[in-house]
Amino acid sequence: MIVSKYRAHLQSLGRGGVATLVAAPAPSAPPSQWRPSPAGGAPGGIRQLSFHGSGGSLFGIHIVNVLLTLITLGIYYFWGKVRVRSYLLSQSEFEGDRFSYHGTGKELLIGWLKAMLVFGIPVGLLANLPEFLDAAFEVKVAGGVLAYCIVTVFVPVAMVGARRYRLSRTAWRGIRFSFRGRVWDFVKLFVGGTLLSLVTLGLYSPFFATKRQGFMVSHSYFGNQKFDFDGRGRDLFSPYLVAILLTLPTLGLCWIWFAARKRRYFWDHTSVRAARFHSTVTGGALLGLYVVNLLLLIVTLGLAWPWVKCRNVRFAF
């Protein structure tokens, strides 16, 4: 999430545009860069996020979170999640200023309770109560189908709710991000896309993924500056077909290259005003990240999770 507000601010100060290179990209960390257009005739430049966090610092937070979560029988989990998010954002920097997170554990707990009451409990009852009561086969099938329908609706509702909350609690230089998409518009998009993907045996998937990304990006804001997305699903269709054909010969590894291709495409088609993002992630780099992360978690029996988390954030930048 990178912004164009800064360019207008510099112009108002009579300092021209943001035309200098803030940070050169590390070779091993594919960046998501901001490429602002020149302002006042100044040459354009590249702006890049930087991450200053370390696995050691996050490990201390993680250990305390685990202990308090166990002591409180899981209740502290939400406060622990906030501490991790706050740390990661506070260590993320753009043009000399850090991001900040303003969420609270209480808000996350209340959100989880609402989700359980509205979706979790009904789904649990529909899926298990007919079996427990030894109801007729037709009743069991109807209960299962209805539970599946509720879950299908819950997923897009949860996706929109999570994005709306995360953006509204994230700020840079005192300016909040926000998400202004309507939940039921995304529900219709999601349900329709899911059905089309099933009917076409998965061939609609790249179009569906692009539409989801477009909805999430084009309804996101930084202050009053709107993000835009101009990607098209058909541009990913050929790479998607190639990945399907290479699944068996490559034992599925080709999907990592497709994931990298899709990530590059999504970033390269995201913009805010005259500034456009750019990513140089490659399949090989993504595979290396996954392999090293997996080995770290296996060898340390999961204790390396904080280092893995920091590696992922640094790689994304």
CSV table of N, CA and C in Angstrom, one decimal, residues 42-199:
chain,number,residue,atom,x,y,z
A,42,ALA,N,10.1,17.4,-13.4
A,42,ALA,CA,11.2,16.6,-12.8
A,42,ALA,C,11.2,15.2,-13.4
A,43,PRO,N,12.3,14.5,-13.5
A,43,PRO,CA,12.3,13.2,-14.0
A,43,PRO,C,11.7,12.2,-13.0
A,44,GLY,N,11.0,11.2,-13.5
A,44,GLY,CA,10.3,10.2,-12.6
A,44,GLY,C,11.4,9.4,-11.8
A,45,GLY,N,10.9,8.7,-10.8
A,45,GLY,CA,11.8,7.9,-9.9
A,45,GLY,C,11.1,6.8,-9.4
A,46,ILE,N,11.8,5.9,-8.6
A,46,ILE,CA,11.2,4.7,-8.0
A,46,ILE,C,11.2,4.9,-6.5
A,47,ARG,N,10.1,4.6,-5.9
A,47,ARG,CA,10.0,4.6,-4.4
A,47,ARG,C,9.7,3.2,-4.0
A,48,GLN,N,10.5,2.8,-2.9
A,48,GLN,CA,10.4,1.4,-2.5
A,48,GLN,C,10.2,1.3,-0.9
A,49,LEU,N,9.3,0.4,-0.5
A,49,LEU,CA,9.2,0.2,0.9
A,49,LEU,C,10.4,-0.5,1.5
A,50,SER,N,10.7,-0.3,2.7
A,50,SER,CA,11.8,-1.0,3.4
A,50,SER,C,11.3,-1.6,4.7
A,51,PHE,N,11.9,-2.7,5.1
A,51,PHE,CA,11.5,-3.3,6.4
A,51,PHE,C,12.7,-3.5,7.3
A,52,HIS,N,12.5,-3.0,8.5
A,52,HIS,CA,13.6,-3.0,9.5
A,52,HIS,C,13.5,-4.0,10.6
A,53,GLY,N,12.4,-4.8,10.6
A,53,GLY,CA,12.2,-5.8,11.6
A,53,GLY,C,13.2,-7.0,11.6
A,54,SER,N,13.2,-7.7,12.7
A,54,SER,CA,14.1,-8.8,12.8
A,54,SER,C,13.4,-10.0,13.5
A,55,GLY,N,13.7,-11.2,13.2
A,55,GLY,CA,13.1,-12.4,13.8
A,55,GLY,C,13.3,-12.4,15.3
A,56,GLY,N,14.5,-11.9,15.7
A,56,GLY,CA,14.8,-12.0,17.2
A,56,GLY,C,13.8,-11.1,18.0
A,57,SER,N,13.6,-9.9,17.5
A,57,SER,CA,12.7,-9.0,18.2
A,57,SER,C,11.2,-9.6,18.2
A,58,LEU,N,10.8,-10.1,17.0
A,58,LEU,CA,9.5,-10.7,16.9
A,58,LEU,C,9.4,-11.9,17.7
A,59,PHE,N,10.5,-12.6,17.9
A,59,PHE,CA,10.4,-13.9,18.7
A,59,PHE,C,10.0,-13.6,20.2
A,60,GLY,N,10.6,-12.5,20.7
A,60,GLY,CA,10.2,-12.1,22.1
A,60,GLY,C,8.7,-11.8,22.2
A,61,ILE,N,8.2,-11.1,21.2
A,61,ILE,CA,6.7,-10.9,21.2
A,61,ILE,C,6.0,-12.2,21.1
A,62,HIS,N,6.4,-13.0,20.2
A,62,HIS,CA,5.7,-14.3,19.9
A,62,HIS,C,5.7,-15.2,21.2
A,63,ILE,N,6.8,-15.3,21.9
A,63,ILE,CA,6.8,-16.2,23.1
A,63,ILE,C,5.9,-15.7,24.2
A,64,VAL,N,5.9,-14.4,24.4
A,64,VAL,CA,4.9,-13.8,25.4
A,64,VAL,C,3.5,-14.1,24.9
A,65,ASN,N,3.2,-13.9,23.6
A,65,ASN,CA,1.9,-14.2,23.1
A,65,ASN,C,1.4,-15.6,23.3
A,66,VAL,N,2.3,-16.5,23.1
A,66,VAL,CA,2.0,-18.0,23.2
A,66,VAL,C,1.7,-18.3,24.7
A,67,LEU,N,2.6,-17.8,25.6
A,67,LEU,CA,2.4,-18.0,27.0
A,67,LEU,C,1.1,-17.5,27.6
A,68,LEU,N,0.8,-16.2,27.2
A,68,LEU,CA,-0.4,-15.6,27.7
A,68,LEU,C,-1.7,-16.2,27.0
A,69,THR,N,-1.6,-16.7,25.8
A,69,THR,CA,-2.7,-17.3,25.2
A,69,THR,C,-3.0,-18.6,25.9
A,70,LEU,N,-2.0,-19.4,26.3
A,70,LEU,CA,-2.2,-20.6,27.0
A,70,LEU,C,-2.8,-20.3,28.4
A,71,ILE,N,-2.3,-19.3,29.1
A,71,ILE,CA,-2.8,-19.0,30.4
A,71,ILE,C,-4.2,-18.6,30.4
A,72,THR,N,-4.6,-17.8,29.4
A,72,THR,CA,-6.0,-17.3,29.3
A,72,THR,C,-6.9,-18.2,28.5
A,73,LEU,N,-6.4,-19.4,28.2
A,73,LEU,CA,-7.2,-20.4,27.5
A,73,LEU,C,-7.7,-19.9,26.1
A,74,GLY,N,-6.7,-19.2,25.4
A,74,GLY,CA,-7.0,-18.7,24.1
A,74,GLY,C,-7.5,-17.3,23.9
A,75,ILE,N,-7.9,-16.7,25.0
A,75,ILE,CA,-8.6,-15.4,24.9
A,75,ILE,C,-7.5,-14.3,24.5
A,76,TYR,N,-6.3,-14.4,24.9
A,76,TYR,CA,-5.3,-13.4,24.6
A,76,TYR,C,-4.8,-13.5,23.2
A,77,TYR,N,-5.2,-14.5,22.4
A,77,TYR,CA,-4.8,-14.7,21.0
A,77,TYR,C,-5.0,-13.4,20.2
A,78,PHE,N,-6.2,-12.8,20.4
A,78,PHE,CA,-6.5,-11.6,19.7
A,78,PHE,C,-5.6,-10.4,20.0
A,79,TRP,N,-5.3,-10.3,21.2
A,79,TRP,CA,-4.3,-9.2,21.6
A,79,TRP,C,-2.9,-9.5,21.1
A,80,GLY,N,-2.6,-10.8,21.1
A,80,GLY,CA,-1.3,-11.2,20.6
A,80,GLY,C,-1.2,-10.9,19.1
A,81,LYS,N,-2.3,-11.1,18.4
A,81,LYS,CA,-2.3,-10.8,16.9
A,81,LYS,C,-2.1,-9.4,16.7
A,82,VAL,N,-2.7,-8.5,17.5
A,82,VAL,CA,-2.5,-7.1,17.4
A,82,VAL,C,-1.1,-6.7,17.6
A,83,ARG,N,-0.4,-7.3,18.6
A,83,ARG,CA,1.0,-7.0,18.9
A,83,ARG,C,1.9,-7.3,17.7
A,84,VAL,N,1.6,-8.4,17.0
A,84,VAL,CA,2.4,-8.8,15.9
A,84,VAL,C,2.2,-7.9,14.7
A,85,ARG,N,0.9,-7.5,14.4
A,85,ARG,CA,0.6,-6.6,13.4
A,85,ARG,C,1.2,-5.2,13.6
A,86,SER,N,1.1,-4.8,14.8
A,86,SER,CA,1.7,-3.5,15.2
A,86,SER,C,3.2,-3.5,15.0
A,87,TYR,N,3.9,-4.6,15.4
A,87,TYR,CA,5.3,-4.6,15.2
A,87,TYR,C,5.7,-4.6,13.7
A,88,LEU,N,5.1,-5.4,12.9
A,88,LEU,CA,5.4,-5.5,11.5
A,88,LEU,C,5.2,-4.2,10.8
A,89,LEU,N,4.1,-3.5,11.1
A,89,LEU,CA,3.8,-2.3,10.4
A,89,LEU,C,4.8,-1.2,10.9
A,90,SER,N,5.1,-1.2,12.2
A,90,SER,CA,5.9,-0.1,12.7
A,90,SER,C,7.4,-0.3,12.2
A,91,GLN,N,7.7,-1.5,11.7
A,91,GLN,CA,9.0,-1.7,11.1
A,91,GLN,C,9.0,-1.5,9.6
A,92,SER,N,7.9,-1.2,9.1
A,92,SER,CA,7.8,-1.0,7.6
A,92,SER,C,7.9,0.5,7.3
A,93,GLU,N,8.7,0.9,6.4
A,93,GLU,CA,9.0,2.3,6.2
A,93,GLU,C,8.8,2.7,4.7
A,94,PHE,N,8.3,3.9,4.5
A,94,PHE,CA,8.2,4.5,3.1
A,94,PHE,C,8.6,5.9,3.2
A,95,GLU,N,9.6,6.3,2.4
A,95,GLU,CA,10.1,7.7,2.3
A,95,GLU,C,10.4,8.3,3.7
A,96,GLY,N,11.0,7.5,4.6
A,96,GLY,CA,11.5,8.0,5.9
A,96,GLY,C,10.5,7.9,7.0
A,97,ASP,N,9.3,7.5,6.7
A,97,ASP,CA,8.3,7.4,7.8
A,97,ASP,C,7.7,6.0,7.9
A,98,ARG,N,7.4,5.6,9.1
A,98,ARG,CA,6.9,4.3,9.4
A,98,ARG,C,5.4,4.2,9.3
A,99,PHE,N,4.9,3.1,9.0
A,99,PHE,CA,3.4,2.8,9.1
A,99,PHE,C,3.0,2.6,10.6
A,100,SER,N,1.7,2.7,10.8
A,100,SER,CA,1.2,2.4,12.2
A,100,SER,C,-0.1,1.6,12.1
A,101,TYR,N,-0.3,0.9,13.2
A,101,TYR,CA,-1.5,0.0,13.2
A,101,TYR,C,-2.3,0.4,14.5
A,102,HIS,N,-3.6,0.6,14.3
A,102,HIS,CA,-4.4,1.2,15.4
A,102,HIS,C,-5.5,0.2,15.8
A,103,GLY,N,-5.4,-1.1,15.5
A,103,GLY,CA,-6.4,-2.0,15.9
A,103,GLY,C,-6.2,-2.4,17.3
A,104,THR,N,-7.2,-3.1,17.9
A,104,THR,CA,-7.2,-3.5,19.3
A,104,THR,C,-7.6,-5.0,19.4
A,105,GLY,N,-7.1,-5.6,20.4
A,105,GLY,CA,-7.6,-7.0,20.7
A,105,GLY,C,-9.0,-7.1,20.9
A,106,LYS,N,-9.6,-6.2,21.6
A,106,LYS,CA,-11.0,-6.2,21.9
A,106,LYS,C,-11.9,-6.2,20.6
A,107,GLU,N,-11.4,-5.3,19.6
A,107,GLU,CA,-12.1,-5.3,18.4
A,107,GLU,C,-12.1,-6.6,17.6
A,108,LEU,N,-10.9,-7.3,17.7
A,108,LEU,CA,-10.8,-8.6,17.0
A,108,LEU,C,-11.7,-9.6,17.7
A,109,LEU,N,-11.7,-9.6,19.0
A,109,LEU,CA,-12.5,-10.5,19.8
A,109,LEU,C,-14.0,-10.4,19.5
A,110,ILE,N,-14.4,-9.1,19.5
A,110,ILE,CA,-15.8,-8.8,19.2
A,110,ILE,C,-16.2,-9.3,17.8
A,111,GLY,N,-15.3,-9.0,16.8
A,111,GLY,CA,-15.5,-9.5,15.4
A,111,GLY,C,-15.6,-11.0,15.3
A,112,TRP,N,-14.8,-11.7,16.0
A,112,TRP,CA,-14.8,-13.2,16.0
A,112,TRP,C,-16.1,-13.7,16.7
A,113,LEU,N,-16.5,-13.1,17.8
A,113,LEU,CA,-17.8,-13.5,18.4
A,113,LEU,C,-19.0,-13.3,17.5
A,114,LYS,N,-19.0,-12.1,16.8
A,114,LYS,CA,-20.1,-11.9,15.8
A,114,LYS,C,-20.1,-12.9,14.7
A,115,ALA,N,-18.9,-13.3,14.2
A,115,ALA,CA,-18.8,-14.3,13.1
A,115,ALA,C,-19.3,-15.6,13.6
A,116,MET,N,-19.0,-16.0,14.9
A,116,MET,CA,-19.4,-17.3,15.4
A,116,MET,C,-21.0,-17.3,15.6
A,117,LEU,N,-21.5,-16.2,16.0
A,117,LEU,CA,-23.0,-16.1,16.3
A,117,LEU,C,-23.8,-16.2,15.0
A,118,VAL,N,-23.3,-15.4,14.0
A,118,VAL,CA,-24.0,-15.3,12.7
A,118,VAL,C,-23.8,-16.4,11.8
A,119,PHE,N,-22.6,-17.0,11.8
A,119,PHE,CA,-22.2,-18.0,10.8
A,119,PHE,C,-21.8,-19.3,11.5
A,120,GLY,N,-20.9,-19.2,12.4
A,120,GLY,CA,-20.3,-20.5,13.0
A,120,GLY,C,-21.3,-21.4,13.6
A,121,ILE,N,-22.1,-20.9,14.5
A,121,ILE,CA,-23.1,-21.7,15.3
A,121,ILE,C,-24.1,-22.3,14.3
A,122,PRO,N,-24.7,-21.5,13.4
A,122,PRO,CA,-25.7,-22.0,12.5
A,122,PRO,C,-25.1,-23.1,11.6
A,123,VAL,N,-23.9,-22.9,11.1
A,123,VAL,CA,-23.3,-24.0,10.3
A,123,VAL,C,-23.0,-25.2,11.0
A,124,GLY,N,-22.5,-25.1,12.3
A,124,GLY,CA,-22.3,-26.2,13.1
A,124,GLY,C,-23.6,-27.0,13.4
A,125,LEU,N,-24.7,-26.3,13.7
A,125,LEU,CA,-25.9,-27.0,14.0
A,125,LEU,C,-26.5,-27.7,12.7
A,126,LEU,N,-26.4,-27.0,11.6
A,126,LEU,CA,-27.0,-27.6,10.3
A,126,LEU,C,-26.2,-28.8,9.9
A,127,ALA,N,-24.9,-28.8,10.2
A,127,ALA,CA,-24.0,-29.9,9.7
A,127,ALA,C,-24.0,-31.1,10.7
A,128,ASN,N,-24.3,-30.9,12.0
A,128,ASN,CA,-24.2,-32.0,12.9
A,128,ASN,C,-25.5,-32.4,13.6
A,129,LEU,N,-26.4,-31.4,13.8
A,129,LEU,CA,-27.6,-31.7,14.5
A,129,LEU,C,-28.5,-32.8,13.8
A,130,PRO,N,-28.7,-32.8,12.5
A,130,PRO,CA,-29.4,-33.9,11.9
A,130,PRO,C,-28.8,-35.3,12.2
A,131,GLU,N,-27.5,-35.4,12.1
A,131,GLU,CA,-26.8,-36.6,12.4
A,131,GLU,C,-27.0,-37.0,13.9
A,132,PHE,N,-26.9,-36.0,14.8
A,132,PHE,CA,-27.0,-36.3,16.2
A,132,PHE,C,-28.5,-36.8,16.5
A,133,LEU,N,-29.5,-36.2,15.8
A,133,LEU,CA,-30.9,-36.6,16.1
A,133,LEU,C,-31.3,-37.8,15.2
A,134,ASP,N,-30.3,-38.3,14.4
A,134,ASP,CA,-30.6,-39.5,13.6
A,134,ASP,C,-31.8,-39.2,12.7
A,135,ALA,N,-31.8,-38.0,12.0
A,135,ALA,CA,-32.9,-37.6,11.2
A,135,ALA,C,-32.8,-38.4,9.9
A,136,ALA,N,-33.9,-38.2,9.1
A,136,ALA,CA,-33.9,-38.9,7.8
A,136,ALA,C,-32.8,-38.4,6.8
A,137,PHE,N,-32.5,-39.3,5.9
A,137,PHE,CA,-31.4,-39.0,5.0
A,137,PHE,C,-31.6,-37.6,4.2
A,138,GLU,N,-32.8,-37.4,3.8
A,138,GLU,CA,-33.1,-36.1,3.1
A,138,GLU,C,-32.9,-34.9,4.0
A,139,VAL,N,-33.2,-35.0,5.3
A,139,VAL,CA,-32.9,-33.9,6.2
A,139,VAL,C,-31.4,-33.7,6.3
A,140,LYS,N,-30.7,-34.8,6.4
A,140,LYS,CA,-29.2,-34.6,6.5
A,140,LYS,C,-28.6,-34.0,5.3
A,141,VAL,N,-29.1,-34.4,4.1
A,141,VAL,CA,-28.6,-33.8,2.9
A,141,VAL,C,-29.0,-32.3,2.8
A,142,ALA,N,-30.2,-32.0,3.2
A,142,ALA,CA,-30.6,-30.6,3.1
A,142,ALA,C,-29.8,-29.7,4.1
A,143,GLY,N,-29.6,-30.3,5.3
A,143,GLY,CA,-28.8,-29.6,6.3
A,143,GLY,C,-27.4,-29.3,5.8
A,144,GLY,N,-26.8,-30.3,5.2
A,144,GLY,CA,-25.4,-30.2,4.6
A,144,GLY,C,-25.3,-29.1,3.5
A,145,VAL,N,-26.3,-29.2,2.6
A,145,VAL,CA,-26.4,-28.2,1.5
A,145,VAL,C,-26.5,-26.8,2.0
A,146,LEU,N,-27.4,-26.6,3.0
A,146,LEU,CA,-27.7,-25.3,3.6
A,146,LEU,C,-26.4,-24.8,4.3
A,147,ALA,N,-25.7,-25.7,5.0
A,147,ALA,CA,-24.5,-25.3,5.7
A,147,ALA,C,-23.4,-24.9,4.7
A,148,TYR,N,-23.3,-25.6,3.6
A,148,TYR,CA,-22.4,-25.2,2.5
A,148,TYR,C,-22.7,-23.9,1.9
A,149,CYS,N,-24.0,-23.6,1.7
A,149,CYS,CA,-24.4,-22.3,1.2
A,149,CYS,C,-24.0,-21.1,2.1
A,150,ILE,N,-24.2,-21.4,3.4
A,150,ILE,CA,-23.9,-20.4,4.4
A,150,ILE,C,-22.4,-20.1,4.4
A,151,VAL,N,-21.6,-21.2,4.3
A,151,VAL,CA,-20.1,-21.0,4.3
A,151,VAL,C,-19.7,-20.2,3.0
A,152,THR,N,-20.4,-20.5,1.9
A,152,THR,CA,-20.1,-19.9,0.6
A,152,THR,C,-20.3,-18.4,0.7
A,153,VAL,N,-21.3,-18.0,1.5
A,153,VAL,CA,-21.6,-16.6,1.7
A,153,VAL,C,-20.7,-16.0,2.7
A,154,PHE,N,-20.3,-16.8,3.7
A,154,PHE,CA,-19.5,-16.3,4.8
A,154,PHE,C,-18.1,-15.9,4.3
A,155,VAL,N,-17.5,-16.7,3.4
A,155,VAL,CA,-16.2,-16.4,2.9
A,155,VAL,C,-16.0,-15.0,2.3
A,156,PRO,N,-16.8,-14.6,1.4
A,156,PRO,CA,-16.7,-13.2,0.9
A,156,PRO,C,-17.0,-12.2,1.9
A,157,VAL,N,-18.0,-12.4,2.8
A,157,VAL,CA,-18.3,-11.4,3.8
A,157,VAL,C,-17.1,-11.3,4.7
A,158,ALA,N,-16.4,-12.4,5.1
A,158,ALA,CA,-15.2,-12.3,5.9
A,158,ALA,C,-14.1,-11.6,5.2
A,159,MET,N,-13.9,-11.9,3.9
A,159,MET,CA,-12.8,-11.2,3.2
A,159,MET,C,-13.0,-9.7,3.1
A,160,VAL,N,-14.2,-9.3,2.9
A,160,VAL,CA,-14.4,-7.8,2.8
A,160,VAL,C,-14.3,-7.2,4.2
A,161,GLY,N,-14.8,-7.9,5.2
A,161,GLY,CA,-14.7,-7.4,6.6
A,161,GLY,C,-13.3,-7.3,7.1
A,162,ALA,N,-12.5,-8.3,6.7
A,162,ALA,CA,-11.1,-8.3,7.1
A,162,ALA,C,-10.3,-7.1,6.5
A,163,ARG,N,-10.6,-7.0,5.2
A,163,ARG,CA,-9.9,-5.9,4.4
A,163,ARG,C,-10.3,-4.5,4.9
A,164,ARG,N,-11.6,-4.4,5.1
A,164,ARG,CA,-12.1,-3.1,5.6
A,164,ARG,C,-11.5,-2.7,7.0
A,165,TYR,N,-11.4,-3.7,7.9
A,165,TYR,CA,-10.9,-3.5,9.2
A,165,TYR,C,-9.4,-3.2,9.1
A,166,ARG,N,-8.6,-4.0,8.4
A,166,ARG,CA,-7.2,-3.9,8.4
A,166,ARG,C,-6.8,-2.5,7.8
A,167,LEU,N,-7.4,-2.1,6.7
A,167,LEU,CA,-7.1,-0.8,6.1
A,167,LEU,C,-7.5,0.3,7.0
A,168,SER,N,-8.6,0.2,7.6
A,168,SER,CA,-9.1,1.4,8.4
A,168,SER,C,-8.2,1.5,9.7
A,169,ARG,N,-7.5,0.5,10.1
A,169,ARG,CA,-6.6,0.6,11.2
A,169,ARG,C,-5.2,0.8,10.9
A,170,THR,N,-4.9,1.0,9.6
A,170,THR,CA,-3.5,1.2,9.1
A,170,THR,C,-3.4,2.7,8.7
A,171,ALA,N,-2.2,3.3,9.1
A,171,ALA,CA,-2.0,4.7,8.7
A,171,ALA,C,-0.6,4.9,8.4
A,172,TRP,N,-0.3,6.0,7.6
A,172,TRP,CA,1.0,6.4,7.2
A,172,TRP,C,1.0,8.0,7.3
A,173,ARG,N,1.9,8.5,8.1
A,173,ARG,CA,2.0,10.0,8.3
A,173,ARG,C,0.6,10.5,8.8
A,174,GLY,N,0.0,9.7,9.6
A,174,GLY,CA,-1.3,10.2,10.3
A,174,GLY,C,-2.5,10.1,9.4
A,175,ILE,N,-2.3,9.6,8.2
A,175,ILE,CA,-3.5,9.5,7.2
A,175,ILE,C,-3.9,8.0,7.2
A,176,ARG,N,-5.2,7.7,7.3
A,176,ARG,CA,-5.7,6.4,7.4
A,176,ARG,C,-6.0,5.9,6.0
A,177,PHE,N,-5.8,4.5,5.8
A,177,PHE,CA,-6.3,3.9,4.6
A,177,PHE,C,-7.8,3.5,4.9
A,178,SER,N,-8.5,3.1,3.8
A,178,SER,CA,-9.9,2.7,4.0
A,178,SER,C,-10.3,1.8,2.9
A,179,PHE,N,-11.4,1.1,3.1
A,179,PHE,CA,-12.0,0.3,2.1
A,179,PHE,C,-13.5,0.6,2.0
A,180,ARG,N,-14.0,0.9,0.8
A,180,ARG,CA,-15.3,1.4,0.6
A,180,ARG,C,-16.2,0.6,-0.3
A,181,GLY,N,-15.8,-0.7,-0.5
A,181,GLY,CA,-16.6,-1.6,-1.3
A,181,GLY,C,-17.8,-2.1,-0.5
A,182,ARG,N,-18.9,-2.4,-1.2
A,182,ARG,CA,-20.1,-2.9,-0.6
A,182,ARG,C,-20.0,-4.4,-0.5
A,183,VAL,N,-20.3,-5.0,0.7
A,183,VAL,CA,-20.1,-6.4,0.9
A,183,VAL,C,-21.0,-7.3,0.0
A,184,TRP,N,-22.2,-6.9,-0.2
A,184,TRP,CA,-23.1,-7.7,-1.0
A,184,TRP,C,-22.7,-7.7,-2.5
A,185,ASP,N,-22.0,-6.6,-3.0
A,185,ASP,CA,-21.5,-6.6,-4.3
A,185,ASP,C,-20.4,-7.7,-4.5
A,186,PHE,N,-19.6,-7.8,-3.4
A,186,PHE,CA,-18.5,-8.8,-3.5
A,186,PHE,C,-19.1,-10.2,-3.3
A,187,VAL,N,-20.1,-10.3,-2.5
A,187,VAL,CA,-20.8,-11.7,-2.3
A,187,VAL,C,-21.3,-12.1,-3.7
A,188,LYS,N,-22.0,-11.3,-4.4
A,188,LYS,CA,-22.5,-11.7,-5.8
A,188,LYS,C,-21.3,-12.0,-6.7
A,189,LEU,N,-20.3,-11.2,-6.7
A,189,LEU,CA,-19.1,-11.5,-7.5
A,189,LEU,C,-18.5,-12.9,-7.1
A,190,PHE,N,-18.4,-13.1,-5.8
A,190,PHE,CA,-17.7,-14.3,-5.3
A,190,PHE,C,-18.5,-15.6,-5.6
A,191,VAL,N,-19.8,-15.5,-5.3
A,191,VAL,CA,-20.7,-16.7,-5.6
A,191,VAL,C,-20.8,-17.0,-7.1
A,192,GLY,N,-20.9,-15.9,-7.9
A,192,GLY,CA,-21.0,-16.1,-9.3
A,192,GLY,C,-19.7,-16.7,-9.9
A,193,GLY,N,-18.6,-16.2,-9.4
A,193,GLY,CA,-17.3,-16.7,-9.8
A,193,GLY,C,-17.0,-18.1,-9.4
A,194,THR,N,-17.5,-18.5,-8.2
A,194,THR,CA,-17.3,-19.8,-7.7
A,194,THR,C,-18.1,-20.8,-8.6
A,195,LEU,N,-19.3,-20.4,-8.9
A,195,LEU,CA,-20.2,-21.3,-9.7
A,195,LEU,C,-19.6,-21.5,-11.1
A,196,LEU,N,-19.1,-20.4,-11.7
A,196,LEU,CA,-18.5,-20.4,-13.1
A,196,LEU,C,-17.3,-21.3,-13.1
A,197,SER,N,-16.5,-21.2,-12.0
A,197,SER,CA,-15.2,-22.0,-11.9
A,197,SER,C,-15.6,-23.5,-11.8
A,198,LEU,N,-16.6,-23.8,-11.1
A,198,LEU,CA,-17.1,-25.2,-11.0
A,198,LEU,C,-17.6,-25.7,-12.3
A,199,VAL,N,-18.4,-24.9,-13.0
A,199,VAL,CA,-19.0,-25.3,-14.3
A,199,VAL,C,-18.0,-25.5,-15.3
